XYZ file of C-alpha atoms in Angstrom:
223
model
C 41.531 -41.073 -99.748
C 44.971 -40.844 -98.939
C 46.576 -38.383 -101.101
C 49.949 -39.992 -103.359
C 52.761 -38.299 -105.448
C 53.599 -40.243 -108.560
C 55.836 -37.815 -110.232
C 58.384 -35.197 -110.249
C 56.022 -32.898 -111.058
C 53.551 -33.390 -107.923
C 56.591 -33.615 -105.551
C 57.774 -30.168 -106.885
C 53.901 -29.040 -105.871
C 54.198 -30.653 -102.457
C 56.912 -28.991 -101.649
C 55.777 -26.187 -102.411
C 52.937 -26.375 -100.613
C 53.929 -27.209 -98.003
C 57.562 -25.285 -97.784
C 59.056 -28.308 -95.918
C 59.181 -31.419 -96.541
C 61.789 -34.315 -95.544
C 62.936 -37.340 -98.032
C 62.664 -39.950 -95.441
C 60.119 -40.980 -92.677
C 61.268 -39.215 -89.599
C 59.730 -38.646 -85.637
C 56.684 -36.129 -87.133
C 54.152 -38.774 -88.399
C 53.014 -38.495 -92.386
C 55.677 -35.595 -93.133
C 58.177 -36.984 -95.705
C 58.506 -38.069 -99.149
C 58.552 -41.564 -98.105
C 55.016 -41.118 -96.493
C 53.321 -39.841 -99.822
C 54.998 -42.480 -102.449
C 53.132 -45.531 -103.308
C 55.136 -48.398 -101.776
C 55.895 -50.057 -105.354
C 56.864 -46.563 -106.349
C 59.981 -46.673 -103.560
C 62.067 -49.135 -105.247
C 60.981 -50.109 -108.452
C 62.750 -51.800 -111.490
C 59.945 -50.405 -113.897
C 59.011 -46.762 -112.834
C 60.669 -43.452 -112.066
C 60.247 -42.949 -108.044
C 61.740 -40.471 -105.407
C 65.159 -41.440 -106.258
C 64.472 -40.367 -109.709
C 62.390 -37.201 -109.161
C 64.464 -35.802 -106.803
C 67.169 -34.561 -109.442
C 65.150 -32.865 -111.352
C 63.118 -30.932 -108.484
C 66.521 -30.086 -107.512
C 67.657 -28.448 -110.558
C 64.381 -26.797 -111.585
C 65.145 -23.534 -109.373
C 61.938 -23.076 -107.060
C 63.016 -26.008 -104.646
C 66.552 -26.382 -102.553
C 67.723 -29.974 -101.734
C 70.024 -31.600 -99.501
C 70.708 -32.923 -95.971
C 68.635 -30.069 -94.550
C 66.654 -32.460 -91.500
C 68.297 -33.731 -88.285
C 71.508 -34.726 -91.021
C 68.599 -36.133 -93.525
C 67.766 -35.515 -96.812
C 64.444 -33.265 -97.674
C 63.344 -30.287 -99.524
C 62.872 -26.383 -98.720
C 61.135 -24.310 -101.275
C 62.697 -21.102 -102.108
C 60.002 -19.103 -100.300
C 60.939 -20.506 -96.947
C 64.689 -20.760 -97.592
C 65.626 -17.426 -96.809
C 64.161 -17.711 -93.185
C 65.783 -21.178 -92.741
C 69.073 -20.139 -94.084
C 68.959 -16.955 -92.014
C 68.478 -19.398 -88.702
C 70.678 -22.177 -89.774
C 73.187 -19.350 -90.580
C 72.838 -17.341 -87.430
C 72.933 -14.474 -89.301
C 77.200 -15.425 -90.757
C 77.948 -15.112 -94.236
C 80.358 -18.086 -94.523
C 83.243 -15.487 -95.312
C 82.256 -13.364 -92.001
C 82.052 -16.821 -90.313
C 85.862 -17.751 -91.056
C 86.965 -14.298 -90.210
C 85.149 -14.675 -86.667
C 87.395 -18.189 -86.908
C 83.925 -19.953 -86.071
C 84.662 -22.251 -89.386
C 87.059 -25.510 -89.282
C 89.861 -26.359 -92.232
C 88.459 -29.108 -93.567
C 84.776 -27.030 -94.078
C 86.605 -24.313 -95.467
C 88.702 -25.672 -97.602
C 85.362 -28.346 -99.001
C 83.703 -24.948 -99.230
C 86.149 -23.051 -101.408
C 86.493 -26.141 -103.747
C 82.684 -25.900 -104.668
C 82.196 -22.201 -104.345
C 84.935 -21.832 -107.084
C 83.349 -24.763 -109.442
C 80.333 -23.351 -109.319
C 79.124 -27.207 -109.224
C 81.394 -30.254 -108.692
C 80.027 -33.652 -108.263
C 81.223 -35.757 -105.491
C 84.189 -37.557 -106.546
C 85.630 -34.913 -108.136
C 85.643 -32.836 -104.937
C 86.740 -35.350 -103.331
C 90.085 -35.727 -105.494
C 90.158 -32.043 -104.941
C 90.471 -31.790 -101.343
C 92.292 -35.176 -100.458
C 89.867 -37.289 -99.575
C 90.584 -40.825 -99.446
C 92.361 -44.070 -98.273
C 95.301 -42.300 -97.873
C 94.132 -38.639 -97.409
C 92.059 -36.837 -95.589
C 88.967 -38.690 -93.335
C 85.719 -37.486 -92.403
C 84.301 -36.452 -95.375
C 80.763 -36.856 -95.189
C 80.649 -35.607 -91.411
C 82.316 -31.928 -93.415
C 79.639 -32.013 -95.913
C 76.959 -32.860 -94.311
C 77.689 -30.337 -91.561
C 77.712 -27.556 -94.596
C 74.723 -28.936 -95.568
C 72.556 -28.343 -92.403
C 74.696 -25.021 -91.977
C 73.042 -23.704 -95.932
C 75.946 -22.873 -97.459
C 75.760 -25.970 -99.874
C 73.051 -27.890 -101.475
C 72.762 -30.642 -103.976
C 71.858 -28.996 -107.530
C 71.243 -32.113 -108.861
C 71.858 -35.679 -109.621
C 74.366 -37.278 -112.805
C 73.739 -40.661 -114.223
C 75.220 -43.296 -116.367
C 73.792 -43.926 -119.524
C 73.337 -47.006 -121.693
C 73.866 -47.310 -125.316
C 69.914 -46.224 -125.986
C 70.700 -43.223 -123.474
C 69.075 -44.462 -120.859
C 70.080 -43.637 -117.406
C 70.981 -46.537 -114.764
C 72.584 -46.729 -111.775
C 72.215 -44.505 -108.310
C 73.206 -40.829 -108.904
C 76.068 -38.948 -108.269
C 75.203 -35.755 -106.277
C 76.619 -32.789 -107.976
C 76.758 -29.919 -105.113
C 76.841 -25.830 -105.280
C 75.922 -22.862 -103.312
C 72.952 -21.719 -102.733
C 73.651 -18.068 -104.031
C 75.174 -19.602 -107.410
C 72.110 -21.684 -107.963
C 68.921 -19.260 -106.402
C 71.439 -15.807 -106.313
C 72.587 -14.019 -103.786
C 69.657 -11.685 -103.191
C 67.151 -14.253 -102.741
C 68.983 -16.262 -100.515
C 69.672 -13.593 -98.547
C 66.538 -11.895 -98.692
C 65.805 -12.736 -94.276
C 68.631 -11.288 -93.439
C 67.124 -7.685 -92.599
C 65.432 -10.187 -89.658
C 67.033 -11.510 -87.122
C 67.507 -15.261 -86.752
C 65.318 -15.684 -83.978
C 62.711 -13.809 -85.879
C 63.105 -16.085 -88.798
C 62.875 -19.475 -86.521
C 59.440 -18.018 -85.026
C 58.224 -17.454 -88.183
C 58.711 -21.162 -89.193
C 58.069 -22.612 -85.893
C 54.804 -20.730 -86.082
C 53.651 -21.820 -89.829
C 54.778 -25.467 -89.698
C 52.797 -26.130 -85.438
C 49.680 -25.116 -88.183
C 50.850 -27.541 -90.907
C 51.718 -29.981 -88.462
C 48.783 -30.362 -85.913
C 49.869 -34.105 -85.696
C 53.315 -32.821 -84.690
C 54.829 -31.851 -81.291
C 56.244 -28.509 -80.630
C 59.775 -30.336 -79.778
C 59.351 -32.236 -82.701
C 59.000 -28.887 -84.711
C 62.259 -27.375 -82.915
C 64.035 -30.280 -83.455
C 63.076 -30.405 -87.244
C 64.252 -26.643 -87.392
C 67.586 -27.733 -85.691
């Protein structure tokens, strides 16, 4: 029997579980959110689905989301993170990164804006830093590119509420570090490894969670 997640709390366990796990279906067959939610649970007008659960997986502090996959959505769990950041990072704080001038204006600046809120949602950052008709282009190209780089993550999700309190509407990602929301030493714990130590170690645990998968497919998961 096909095994299904049906709420916030058993996605929170599969990604734990598993350490990786993308939002949406993707080149690796049966390795995604999408793959493990009941069809009626996908889009429904009477039940809390992915859309839903993935707020509050990504506020509850064992879990990091964002576009982490190939530019995608999907989750890490904070055991694995390290290593991944480490990679993604190539060993660069994001300050040592600008002062190697390996960092573009726009990324810095989008940066600075959340590193100094602490957590901004996305309008609000955008109003920051100039982004609009008139202003500055290319927004979600800058923070999705921070996004596969670690050194931003969506905390979590605001909603509108009704009269009765209810929340309605798609959510507004609200984004942070990864050292405000996990701390510094954790997300940093990899970095006595090299990078290439750290992408062996994942390549190595997800080709024996994936047998289904490629080794390309793998690498190009990992980025």
């Amino acid at each position: 029997m096909k095994r299904w997640i049906t709420s916030c709390e058993e996605l929170e366990h599969m990604v734990l579980e598993f350490g990786f796990l993308p939002f949406f279906r993707n080149e690796i067959p049966g390795f995604s959110v999408e793959d493990y939610t009941p069809p009626e649970l996908w889009f429904s007008d009477t039940e809390d689905g992915p859309w839903e659960w993935k707020g509050p997986v990504a506020r509850g502090g064992t879990c990091v989301y964002g576009k982490l996959f190939r530019k995608k959505a999907g989750f890490i769990s904070l055991d694995w993170f390290p290593d991944f950041a480490n990679y993604r990072r190539d060993g660069y704080d994001f300050d040592a990164r600008c002062d190697d001038g390996l960092v573009f204006y726009k990324d810095k600046y989008l940066y600075e804006t959340i590193a100094e809120s602490g957590s901004i949602l996305t309008g609000d950052m955008k109003a920051k830093c100039n982004y609009g008709k008139d202003g500055n282009k290319g927004f979600d190209t800058v923070i999705t590119r921070l996004q596969m780089q670690t050194y931003i993550n969506i905390a979590d999700f605001d909603y509108m509420t009704d009269k009765n309190g209810k929340q309605y509407g798609w959510g507004v990602a609200r984004y942070t570090t990864p050292e405000v929301q996990y701390g510094y030493e954790i997300v940093t714990s990899a970095y006595s490894r090299s990078p290439e130590e750290s992408r062996k170690r994942m390549l190595n645990y997800l080709e024996k969670l994936l047998p289904q998968a490629k080794e390309e497919q793998i690498r190009r998961l990992l980025g």
